[in-house]
Coordinates of C-alpha atoms and ligand atoms in Angstrom, one line a residue:
M1 CA 2.5 4.4 -37.6
N2 CA 1.7 7.4 -35.3
T3 CA 4.7 7.5 -33.0
D4 CA 2.5 8.7 -30.1
H5 CA 0.3 5.6 -30.2
Y6 CA 1.0 2.6 -27.9
D7 CA -0.5 -0.8 -27.2
F8 CA -0.6 0.1 -23.5
I9 CA -0.4 3.3 -21.6
I10 CA 0.0 2.8 -17.9
I11 CA -0.5 5.9 -15.7
G12 CA 1.4 5.7 -12.4
S13 CA 4.5 3.5 -11.5
G14 CA 3.7 2.3 -8.0
A15 CA 2.6 -1.0 -6.6
G16 CA -0.2 -1.4 -9.2
G17 CA 1.2 0.3 -12.3
G18 CA 4.8 -0.7 -11.8
T19 CA 3.9 -4.4 -11.3
L20 CA 1.5 -4.4 -14.3
T21 CA 4.3 -2.9 -16.5
Y22 CA 6.6 -5.6 -15.4
R23 CA 4.0 -8.3 -16.2
L24 CA 3.4 -6.9 -19.7
A25 CA 7.0 -6.0 -20.5
S26 CA 8.1 -9.3 -22.2
S27 CA 5.1 -9.3 -24.5
G28 CA 6.9 -7.2 -27.1
K29 CA 3.9 -4.8 -27.1
R30 CA 4.6 -1.1 -27.1
I31 CA 4.2 0.1 -23.5
L32 CA 4.4 3.6 -22.2
L33 CA 4.6 4.1 -18.4
I34 CA 3.7 7.6 -17.4
E35 CA 4.8 8.9 -14.0
R36 CA 4.1 12.4 -12.6
G37 CA 7.2 12.4 -10.4
P38 CA 10.9 11.9 -10.9
Y39 CA 13.1 9.2 -9.5
V40 CA 13.7 9.6 -5.8
P41 CA 17.1 11.4 -5.6
R42 CA 19.8 9.2 -4.0
E43 CA 21.2 11.4 -1.2
K44 CA 22.1 11.2 2.5
E45 CA 18.7 12.7 3.4
N46 CA 17.1 9.4 2.3
W47 CA 18.0 8.0 5.7
S48 CA 17.6 11.2 7.8
T49 CA 14.8 11.0 10.2
R50 CA 14.8 14.8 10.4
A51 CA 14.5 15.2 6.6
V52 CA 11.8 12.5 6.4
N53 CA 9.7 12.8 9.5
V54 CA 10.2 16.4 10.6
E55 CA 10.8 18.3 7.3
A56 CA 8.6 16.0 5.2
R57 CA 11.2 16.3 2.4
Y58 CA 9.7 13.8 0.1
N59 CA 6.0 14.4 0.6
T60 CA 4.1 16.0 -2.2
K61 CA 3.7 19.8 -1.7
E62 CA 0.3 19.5 -3.4
E63 CA -2.5 21.0 -1.3
W64 CA -5.8 19.1 -1.1
H65 CA -8.9 20.2 0.9
T66 CA -11.2 18.7 3.4
A67 CA -14.9 18.7 2.8
D68 CA -15.3 21.9 4.9
G69 CA -12.6 23.7 2.9
H70 CA -9.6 23.3 5.2
P71 CA -6.2 22.8 3.5
L72 CA -4.9 19.2 3.7
H73 CA -1.2 18.3 3.1
P74 CA -1.3 14.6 2.2
H75 CA 1.4 12.3 3.4
T76 CA 1.9 10.8 0.0
N77 CA 4.8 10.6 -2.5
Y78 CA 5.0 11.1 -6.3
Y79 CA 8.0 9.3 -7.5
V80 CA 9.0 6.4 -9.8
G81 CA 7.9 3.4 -7.7
G82 CA 5.1 5.4 -6.0
N83 CA 4.5 4.9 -2.3
T84 CA 6.4 1.6 -2.3
K85 CA 9.6 3.7 -2.3
F86 CA 8.6 4.7 1.3
Y87 CA 6.7 1.8 2.5
G88 CA 7.6 -0.5 5.4
A89 CA 7.4 -3.5 3.1
A90 CA 5.2 -5.5 5.4
L91 CA 3.7 -7.7 2.6
F92 CA 0.7 -9.5 3.8
R93 CA -1.9 -11.5 2.0
L94 CA -5.5 -10.7 2.9
R95 CA -7.0 -13.5 5.0
R96 CA -9.2 -15.9 3.1
E97 CA -12.2 -14.7 5.1
D98 CA -11.6 -11.1 4.0
F99 CA -12.8 -12.0 0.6
G100 CA -16.3 -12.9 2.0
E101 CA -18.7 -10.8 4.0
I102 CA -17.7 -10.1 7.6
R103 CA -19.9 -8.7 10.3
H104 CA -18.2 -5.9 12.3
H105 CA -19.4 -3.9 15.3
G106 CA -20.0 -0.9 13.0
G107 CA -21.6 -2.7 10.1
V108 CA -20.8 -5.2 7.3
S109 CA -17.6 -5.5 5.4
P110 CA -18.8 -6.6 1.9
A111 CA -17.6 -9.6 -0.1
W112 CA -15.2 -9.3 -3.0
P113 CA -16.3 -10.6 -6.4
I114 CA -13.3 -12.9 -6.5
S115 CA -12.2 -15.5 -3.9
Y116 CA -8.9 -15.8 -2.1
D117 CA -8.3 -19.1 -4.1
E118 CA -8.4 -17.1 -7.4
L119 CA -5.8 -14.7 -6.2
E120 CA -3.5 -17.2 -4.4
P121 CA -1.3 -18.0 -7.5
Y122 CA -0.7 -14.3 -8.0
Y123 CA 0.1 -13.8 -4.3
T124 CA 2.7 -16.5 -4.7
E125 CA 4.2 -14.7 -7.8
A126 CA 4.1 -11.3 -6.1
E127 CA 5.9 -12.7 -3.1
K128 CA 8.7 -13.9 -5.4
L129 CA 8.9 -10.7 -7.3
Y130 CA 9.0 -8.6 -4.1
H131 CA 11.4 -10.8 -2.1
V132 CA 9.0 -11.6 0.7
H133 CA 10.6 -13.3 3.7
G134 CA 8.4 -15.2 6.1
V135 CA 7.5 -18.6 7.6
R136 CA 4.4 -20.6 7.2
G137 CA 2.4 -21.9 10.2
E138 CA 2.9 -19.2 12.8
D139 CA 0.1 -16.8 12.1
P140 CA -3.1 -18.3 13.4
T141 CA -5.2 -16.4 10.8
E142 CA -3.0 -17.0 7.7
P143 CA -4.7 -18.3 4.6
W144 CA -3.6 -21.5 2.9
R145 CA -0.7 -21.1 0.5
S146 CA 0.5 -23.3 -2.3
G147 CA 4.2 -23.1 -1.3
E148 CA 6.6 -21.9 1.3
Y149 CA 7.6 -18.2 1.5
P150 CA 10.2 -17.6 -1.2
Y151 CA 12.8 -16.1 1.2
L152 CA 13.8 -17.2 4.7
V153 CA 12.2 -15.6 7.7
I154 CA 13.9 -12.5 9.1
S155 CA 15.1 -13.0 12.6
Y156 CA 14.0 -11.0 15.7
E157 CA 16.6 -8.8 17.4
P158 CA 17.0 -9.5 21.1
R159 CA 14.4 -7.0 22.5
I160 CA 11.8 -8.2 20.0
Q161 CA 12.7 -11.9 20.7
K162 CA 12.1 -11.1 24.4
L163 CA 8.7 -9.5 23.6
H164 CA 7.8 -12.5 21.5
D165 CA 8.7 -14.9 24.4
D166 CA 6.8 -12.7 26.9
L167 CA 3.7 -12.7 24.7
V168 CA 3.9 -16.4 24.2
R169 CA 4.2 -16.8 28.0
I170 CA 0.9 -15.0 28.5
G171 CA -0.9 -17.1 25.9
H172 CA -0.5 -15.1 22.7
Q173 CA 0.6 -16.1 19.2
P174 CA 3.0 -13.5 17.8
F175 CA 4.6 -14.3 14.4
H176 CA 7.3 -13.1 12.1
T177 CA 6.0 -10.3 9.8
P178 CA 6.3 -11.1 6.1
L179 CA 8.8 -8.5 4.8
G180 CA 10.0 -7.5 1.3
V181 CA 13.6 -6.5 1.7
K182 CA 16.7 -7.9 0.0
L183 CA 18.3 -9.2 3.2
N184 CA 20.6 -12.2 3.4
E185 CA 21.2 -13.0 7.0
R186 CA 23.3 -16.0 6.2
D187 CA 25.8 -13.9 4.2
P188 CA 25.8 -10.4 5.6
R189 CA 28.8 -9.4 3.7
R190 CA 27.0 -9.9 0.4
S191 CA 23.5 -8.9 1.6
P192 CA 22.2 -5.8 -0.3
C193 CA 20.1 -4.9 2.8
I194 CA 22.0 -3.9 5.9
R195 CA 19.1 -4.0 8.3
C196 CA 19.0 -0.4 9.3
S197 CA 16.7 1.7 11.4
T198 CA 15.5 4.0 8.7
C199 CA 13.4 1.7 6.5
D200 CA 9.7 2.3 7.2
G201 CA 8.7 5.7 5.8
H202 CA 12.2 6.3 4.2
P203 CA 13.5 5.5 0.7
C204 CA 16.3 3.0 0.7
L205 CA 19.6 4.8 -0.1
I206 CA 21.2 1.5 -1.3
N207 CA 18.1 0.2 -3.2
A208 CA 17.8 -2.9 -1.1
K209 CA 14.1 -2.4 -0.3
A210 CA 11.8 -4.5 -2.6
D211 CA 9.9 -1.6 -4.0
A212 CA 8.1 -1.2 -7.3
Q213 CA 11.0 0.8 -8.9
T214 CA 13.7 -1.8 -8.2
C215 CA 11.7 -5.0 -8.5
A216 CA 9.3 -4.1 -11.4
V217 CA 9.9 -0.9 -13.2
D218 CA 13.7 -1.2 -13.6
P219 CA 13.5 -4.8 -14.9
A220 CA 10.7 -3.9 -17.3
L221 CA 12.8 -1.1 -18.7
E222 CA 15.3 -3.7 -19.9
Y223 CA 12.9 -4.5 -22.7
P224 CA 13.2 -2.2 -25.7
N225 CA 9.4 -2.0 -26.1
V226 CA 8.9 -0.3 -22.7
T227 CA 9.3 3.4 -22.2
L228 CA 9.1 5.4 -19.0
M229 CA 8.1 9.1 -19.1
T230 CA 8.8 10.8 -15.8
D231 CA 7.7 14.2 -14.6
A232 CA 4.6 13.8 -16.7
L233 CA 1.2 14.4 -15.2
V234 CA -1.9 12.9 -16.9
S235 CA -4.5 15.6 -16.6
R236 CA -7.4 14.1 -18.4
L237 CA -8.7 11.2 -20.5
E238 CA -10.8 11.8 -23.6
T239 CA -13.2 9.3 -25.2
D240 CA -14.6 8.9 -28.7
A241 CA -18.1 10.2 -29.5
S242 CA -19.6 6.9 -28.3
G243 CA -18.0 7.3 -24.9
R244 CA -16.9 3.6 -25.1
R245 CA -13.2 4.1 -25.8
V246 CA -10.5 6.3 -24.4
T247 CA -8.9 7.9 -27.5
K248 CA -6.6 10.5 -26.0
V249 CA -4.4 10.7 -22.9
H250 CA -3.7 14.4 -22.1
V251 CA -0.3 14.9 -20.4
E252 CA 1.4 18.0 -19.0
R253 CA 5.2 17.8 -18.9
N254 CA 7.7 20.6 -18.3
G255 CA 5.1 23.2 -19.3
A256 CA 4.2 21.4 -22.5
K257 CA 0.9 19.7 -23.3
L258 CA 1.0 16.3 -25.1
E259 CA -1.7 14.1 -26.5
L260 CA -1.0 10.4 -26.6
S261 CA -3.1 7.3 -27.3
A262 CA -3.1 3.6 -26.8
D263 CA -5.2 0.5 -27.4
F264 CA -5.5 0.1 -23.7
V265 CA -5.2 2.7 -21.0
I266 CA -4.6 1.7 -17.4
A267 CA -5.0 4.1 -14.5
A268 CA -2.7 3.3 -11.5
C269 CA -2.4 6.7 -9.9
G270 CA -3.3 5.5 -6.4
A271 CA -6.9 5.3 -5.1
I272 CA -7.3 9.1 -4.6
N273 CA -5.6 10.3 -7.8
S274 CA -7.2 7.7 -10.0
A275 CA -10.6 8.7 -8.8
A276 CA -9.8 12.3 -9.3
L277 CA -8.5 11.6 -12.9
L278 CA -11.8 9.9 -13.8
L279 CA -13.8 12.7 -12.3
R280 CA -11.8 15.4 -14.1
S281 CA -12.4 13.5 -17.4
A282 CA -16.2 14.0 -17.4
N283 CA -17.7 14.6 -20.8
D284 CA -21.1 14.6 -22.5
R285 CA -21.3 10.8 -22.5
H286 CA -20.0 10.6 -18.9
P287 CA -21.4 13.7 -17.2
R288 CA -20.6 12.5 -13.6
G289 CA -17.0 11.5 -14.5
L290 CA -15.5 8.9 -16.8
A291 CA -17.0 5.4 -16.3
N292 CA -19.1 6.8 -13.4
G293 CA -22.7 5.9 -14.4
S294 CA -23.0 4.1 -11.1
D295 CA -21.9 7.3 -9.2
V296 CA -19.5 5.2 -7.2
V297 CA -16.2 6.7 -8.5
G298 CA -14.6 8.6 -5.6
R299 CA -16.9 7.1 -3.1
H300 CA -16.3 4.4 -0.4
Y301 CA -12.8 5.8 0.3
M302 CA -11.1 3.7 3.0
G303 CA -7.7 4.1 4.6
H304 CA -7.8 1.9 7.7
I305 CA -8.1 3.0 11.3
N306 CA -4.5 3.3 12.3
S307 CA -2.7 4.1 15.6
V308 CA 1.0 4.2 16.5
M309 CA 1.4 3.5 20.2
L310 CA 4.6 3.8 22.1
A311 CA 5.1 1.3 24.9
I312 CA 7.7 2.6 27.2
S313 CA 9.5 -0.3 28.7
R314 CA 11.9 -0.3 31.7
E315 CA 14.7 -1.9 29.6
P316 CA 16.1 -0.1 26.6
N317 CA 15.1 -1.2 23.1
A318 CA 18.2 -1.2 21.0
T319 CA 16.4 -2.8 18.0
S320 CA 17.5 -1.4 14.6
F321 CA 15.0 -3.1 12.2
Q322 CA 11.9 -3.3 14.3
K323 CA 9.1 -4.3 11.9
T324 CA 9.7 -8.0 12.4
L325 CA 6.8 -9.0 14.8
S326 CA 3.1 -9.1 14.3
L327 CA 0.0 -10.3 16.2
N328 CA -3.3 -11.3 14.7
D329 CA -5.0 -12.9 17.8
Y330 CA -7.7 -10.3 17.6
Y331 CA -8.1 -10.1 13.8
F332 CA -11.4 -12.0 13.8
A333 CA -14.2 -12.3 16.4
T334 CA -13.0 -14.0 19.6
P335 CA -14.9 -15.8 22.4
A336 CA -14.6 -12.5 24.3
W337 CA -16.1 -10.3 21.6
D338 CA -18.3 -11.1 18.6
F339 CA -16.5 -8.8 16.2
P340 CA -13.1 -8.3 14.6
M341 CA -10.7 -5.8 16.3
G342 CA -7.7 -5.8 14.0
H343 CA -4.0 -6.3 13.5
I344 CA -1.0 -5.4 15.7
S345 CA 2.5 -5.0 14.3
F346 CA 5.4 -2.4 14.4
V347 CA 6.5 0.7 12.7
G348 CA 10.2 1.5 12.2
K349 CA 12.1 2.5 15.4
T350 CA 11.1 5.9 16.6
D351 CA 14.0 8.2 17.6
G352 CA 14.1 11.5 19.6
V353 CA 14.2 13.6 16.5
T354 CA 11.0 12.1 15.2
L355 CA 9.3 12.5 18.6
S356 CA 10.5 16.2 18.7
A357 CA 8.4 17.0 15.6
G358 CA 5.3 17.5 17.6
A359 CA 6.3 17.3 21.2
P360 CA 4.9 19.9 23.6
A361 CA 7.6 22.6 23.9
L362 CA 8.1 21.9 27.6
V363 CA 9.2 18.4 27.0
P364 CA 13.1 18.5 27.0
G365 CA 15.0 16.9 24.1
M366 CA 16.7 14.6 26.6
T367 CA 13.4 13.2 27.8
L368 CA 12.4 12.5 24.3
E369 CA 15.7 10.7 23.6
I370 CA 15.2 8.5 26.7
M371 CA 11.6 7.8 25.8
A372 CA 12.7 6.8 22.3
R373 CA 15.4 4.6 23.6
H374 CA 13.0 2.7 25.8
S375 CA 10.0 2.5 23.5
L376 CA 8.5 -0.3 21.5
D377 CA 6.6 1.3 18.7
F378 CA 3.4 -0.5 17.8
W379 CA 1.3 -0.1 14.7
L380 CA -2.4 -1.0 15.2
T381 CA -4.7 -1.4 12.2
S382 CA -8.4 -2.0 12.1
E383 CA -10.8 -2.2 9.2
D384 CA -12.8 0.9 8.2
L385 CA -16.0 0.1 6.3
P386 CA -17.0 1.5 2.9
D387 CA -19.3 4.5 3.4
A388 CA -20.5 6.2 0.3
D389 CA -20.1 9.6 1.9
N390 CA -16.4 9.1 2.5
R391 CA -15.3 10.3 -0.8
V392 CA -12.9 12.0 -3.2
T393 CA -14.4 14.9 -5.2
I394 CA -12.8 17.6 -7.2
D395 CA -13.3 21.4 -6.7
R396 CA -13.8 24.0 -9.4
N397 CA -10.1 24.1 -10.2
G398 CA -9.8 20.3 -10.4
G399 CA -8.2 20.1 -7.0
I400 CA -8.7 17.1 -4.7
V401 CA -11.3 17.3 -1.9
L402 CA -11.3 14.4 0.6
A403 CA -14.3 13.9 2.9
Y404 CA -13.8 11.2 5.6
K405 CA -15.6 10.3 8.8
P406 CA -14.1 7.4 10.6
N407 CA -16.4 4.5 11.3
N408 CA -16.3 1.1 13.0
E409 CA -14.0 2.5 15.7
E410 CA -15.2 0.4 18.7
G411 CA -13.0 -2.6 17.5
H412 CA -10.0 -0.3 17.3
R413 CA -10.6 1.1 20.8
R414 CA -10.8 -2.5 22.1
L415 CA -7.6 -3.4 20.2
I416 CA -5.7 -0.6 22.0
A417 CA -7.2 -1.7 25.3
K418 CA -6.0 -5.3 24.6
L419 CA -2.5 -4.2 23.8
K420 CA -2.4 -2.1 27.0
G421 CA -3.6 -5.1 29.0
M422 CA -1.0 -7.4 27.4
L423 CA 1.8 -5.0 28.0
K424 CA 0.9 -4.4 31.6
D425 CA 1.7 -8.0 32.3
I426 CA 5.1 -7.9 30.6
D427 CA 7.2 -5.1 31.9
C428 CA 6.0 -2.1 29.9
T429 CA 5.0 0.6 32.4
T430 CA 3.5 3.2 30.2
I431 CA 1.8 3.3 26.8
V432 CA 1.0 6.5 24.9
P433 CA -0.2 7.3 21.5
R434 CA 2.7 8.6 19.4
H435 CA 0.5 11.4 17.9
L436 CA 0.8 13.2 21.2
F437 CA 4.4 13.8 20.1
V438 CA 4.5 13.6 16.4
G439 CA 2.2 16.4 15.6
Q440 CA 2.0 16.1 11.8
R441 CA 0.3 12.7 12.0
I442 CA -3.1 14.1 11.3
P443 CA -5.4 11.2 10.6
L444 CA -7.0 12.4 7.4
A445 CA -3.6 13.4 5.9
G446 CA -2.3 9.9 6.6
V447 CA -3.5 8.5 3.3
A448 CA -0.9 5.7 3.1
H449 CA -3.4 2.9 2.9
Q450 CA -5.9 4.6 0.6
N451 CA -8.2 2.3 -1.3
G452 CA -11.8 1.6 -2.4
T453 CA -12.6 4.6 -4.6
I454 CA -13.3 2.8 -7.8
R455 CA -14.5 -0.6 -6.5
F456 CA -14.8 -3.7 -8.6
G457 CA -17.9 -5.9 -8.6
R458 CA -20.3 -7.8 -10.8
D459 CA -23.1 -5.2 -10.7
P460 CA -22.6 -2.1 -12.8
Q461 CA -25.1 -0.3 -10.6
T462 CA -22.9 -0.6 -7.5
S463 CA -19.3 -0.9 -8.9
A464 CA -17.3 1.0 -11.5
L465 CA -15.0 -1.9 -12.5
E466 CA -15.8 -5.5 -13.6
V467 CA -13.9 -8.4 -12.1
H468 CA -10.8 -7.9 -14.3
C469 CA -10.7 -4.2 -13.3
R470 CA -11.9 -3.0 -16.6
T471 CA -14.4 -0.2 -16.3
H472 CA -18.0 -1.4 -17.0
E473 CA -18.6 1.5 -19.3
V474 CA -15.3 2.1 -21.2
D475 CA -14.0 -0.9 -23.0
N476 CA -10.3 -0.1 -23.1
L477 CA -10.0 1.6 -19.7
Y478 CA -8.7 -0.3 -16.6
V479 CA -7.7 0.6 -13.0
V480 CA -5.0 -1.4 -11.2
D481 CA -4.1 0.5 -8.0
G482 CA -5.7 0.3 -4.6
S483 CA -9.0 1.8 -5.9
F484 CA -10.5 -1.6 -6.7
F485 CA -10.9 -2.9 -3.1
P486 CA -14.6 -3.3 -2.1
S487 CA -13.5 -3.6 1.6
S488 CA -10.2 -2.7 3.2
A489 CA -9.5 -5.7 5.5
A490 CA -7.0 -4.9 8.3
V491 CA -3.6 -5.9 7.0
N492 CA -1.4 -3.7 4.8
P493 CA -2.7 -3.5 1.2
A494 CA 0.4 -3.4 -1.1
L495 CA 0.8 -7.2 -1.8
T496 CA -2.8 -7.5 -2.7
I497 CA -2.4 -4.5 -5.2
M498 CA 0.7 -6.2 -6.7
A499 CA -1.0 -9.6 -6.9
N500 CA -4.1 -8.1 -8.5
A501 CA -1.9 -6.2 -11.1
L502 CA -0.4 -9.5 -12.1
R503 CA -3.8 -11.0 -12.4
V504 CA -5.1 -8.1 -14.5
G505 CA -1.9 -8.4 -16.6
D506 CA -2.7 -11.9 -17.5
H507 CA -6.2 -10.9 -18.6
L508 CA -4.8 -8.1 -20.8
L509 CA -2.2 -10.4 -22.3
E510 CA -5.1 -12.7 -23.2
R511 CA -7.0 -9.8 -24.8
V512 CA -4.0 -8.9 -27.0
G513 CA -3.3 -12.6 -27.8
A514 CA 0.0 -12.9 -26.1
T515 CA 0.5 -16.1 -24.1
K516 CA 2.5 -16.5 -20.9
A517 CA 4.4 -19.4 -22.3
A518 CA 5.6 -17.5 -25.3
M519 CA 6.9 -14.7 -23.2
N520 CA 9.2 -16.5 -20.9
L521 CA 8.0 -14.4 -18.0
A522 CA 10.7 -13.0 -15.8
T523 CA 8.9 -13.9 -12.5
E524 CA 9.4 -17.5 -13.4
A525 CA 13.0 -17.0 -14.2
A526 CA 13.7 -15.1 -11.0
E527 CA 14.3 -18.0 -8.7
P528 CA 14.6 -17.0 -5.1
A529 CA 18.2 -16.9 -4.0
G530 CA 17.3 -18.7 -0.7
V531 CA 18.3 -15.8 1.4
Ligands
LIG1 C1 5.1 5.6 4.8 C2 4.3 4.4 4.2 C3 4.5 3.2 4.7 C4 3.8 2.1 4.1 N1 4.0 0.8 4.6 C5 3.3 -0.2 4.0 C6 3.6 -1.5 4.3 O1 4.5 -1.8 5.2 N2 3.0 -2.5 3.7 C7 2.0 -2.3 2.8 O2 1.4 -3.2 2.2 N3 1.7 -1.0 2.4 C8 2.4 0.0 3.0 N4 2.1 1.3 2.5 C9 1.1 1.5 1.5 C10 1.6 1.2 0.1 O3 2.8 1.9 -0.2 C11 0.5 1.5 -0.9 O4 -0.6 0.7 -0.5 C12 0.8 1.2 -2.3 O5 2.0 1.8 -2.7 C13 -0.3 1.7 -3.2 O6 -0.1 1.3 -4.5 P1 -0.8 2.1 -5.7 O7 -0.4 1.4 -6.9 O8 -2.3 2.1 -5.4 O9 -0.3 3.6 -5.6 P2 1.1 4.2 -5.5 O10 2.1 3.2 -5.1 O11 1.0 5.4 -4.6 O12 1.4 4.7 -7.0 C14 0.7 5.7 -7.6 C15 1.7 6.4 -8.6 O13 0.9 7.2 -9.5 C16 1.6 8.4 -9.7 N5 0.5 9.4 -10.2 C17 -0.5 9.8 -9.5 N6 -1.3 10.6 -10.2 C18 -0.8 10.7 -11.4 C19 -1.1 11.3 -12.7 N7 -2.2 12.0 -12.7 N8 -0.3 11.2 -13.7 C20 0.8 10.4 -13.7 N9 1.2 9.7 -12.5 C21 0.4 9.9 -11.4 C22 2.2 8.7 -8.4 O14 3.2 9.6 -8.5 C23 2.6 7.3 -7.9 O15 3.9 7.0 -8.4 C24 2.8 2.4 3.1 C25 2.7 3.7 2.6 C26 3.5 4.7 3.1 C27 3.3 6.1 2.6
LIG2 S1 16.4 -2.0 6.3 FE1 17.4 -2.7 4.4 S2 15.9 -2.3 2.8 FE2 15.3 -1.1 4.6 S3 16.2 0.9 4.2 FE3 17.7 -0.3 5.5 S4 19.1 -1.2 4.1 FE4 17.3 -0.5 2.9

């Protein structure tokens, strides 16, 4: 047998690729997981707000460009586990309605080709795999679920409990954010997670965050048939003469060029890099880019409309782990407005160092410290709509060009106004956007929630992937990262990417004739510890 031939080659080890590798691992098939980055080094800087937020120590140094040629330094990370190493681990299911068509102020959010009900069993599995803590029945917009959350809800710290009580008093319905961390509040001495203030945006120094490396890639590597190749960039995919099969995966590693092959090739490089990979892989049969007869590859880029708002309260906010509360009262149309506004939750606790990154020079450090000590740091997300002109292209050298014009912004403006109105009634005197202080938060570079660039659908004219995320045009090529979203909804995307990867994994196992029952799947073995 050719030693460079595998049953599956998976490119990218993040939420999509890591989870898929995990799903396929126990099949006994030869699996190669290729990751362009190394492991995140374990070092004190993992938890340094200066290293992470001011010096951008872990961001890629790669330079992209905007449509008008300006350099763009993306806030994204190339490591084993992908962006989940840095995520805030707020692991939401999309709402049931998000899978249908929804009318927004700025246009229509299109329907998905699968329903919530089809993805529900996979959400349940993904929540187990990624240690999601939560409680059913609090979030007024939550979709039905076949069971309880696998892990007990994470408690509010006193300031957040007070905010919760204040919001309830003025008629709102805040709820506990579903979170993927290995926290055991009933047995803190044994709990892997210590509930620190440097979670969102930071890698976890003690590997207690439920990320794709620790929950999916590491367990998959326990199987002898799974191999991980780090520091290996997939530069291009080559097809046979018919254009129907990928026959070679071109890899650049430590200055060497490798050619590998597999029965099935799965791109999971993140929505921007997977689109770029297909575009770079154009050939005679696929002149506009691999699997791009529809011309949708790279288009419909979405990343949410996001704001971080600091509410400066009279009383100090001594919260350490702040991401525990969310509010979806304005997620859908309300009697007051006919359209959705979005989702409100929290980022990790801002400190003076983080604020100093972009603060005007005349603001003294002491003022920033005091502001940070009194701030509640809200994260607001609204849905952006798929616009064909918001797109990833590649330049002459194969570099990434990202064109994006925000749309559907009225709902987001109203959401900010709603938050301001709420907080006025409950003791928060001032509310300011954090980007006034944290200068590097340039909206376009904030590609954390990237999705939509290789959308799935039933019509090959308007989508690049069919419902199982196989490309319409290349029989052995799949995409399982955030690219497949036809609409972005307004909650965080990672759990949906993970659940979908499990779904696609089952389809692939069927294609190779491996059955779940025969494989003793590890997700079923991994019973929640009830923490
Ligand atoms: C600071 C931050 C906070 C976030 N917080 C949340 C949150 O609380 N909740 C949530 O749901 N989401 C959150 N997200 C978003 C979440 O992390 C992403 O949605 C998710 O990781 C995307 O999964 P993916 O598989 O599409 O891509 P990724 O996880 O980015 O994985 C892609 C992988 O592919 C590799 N790769 C890329 N190109 C190549 C190539 N050519 N060859 C080989 N390898 C390649 C990359 O190095 C990377 O490891 C956050 C993101 C960030 C940055
Ligand atoms: S809160 Fe827990 S999971 Fe997050 S970084 Fe701190 S110890 Fe790790």
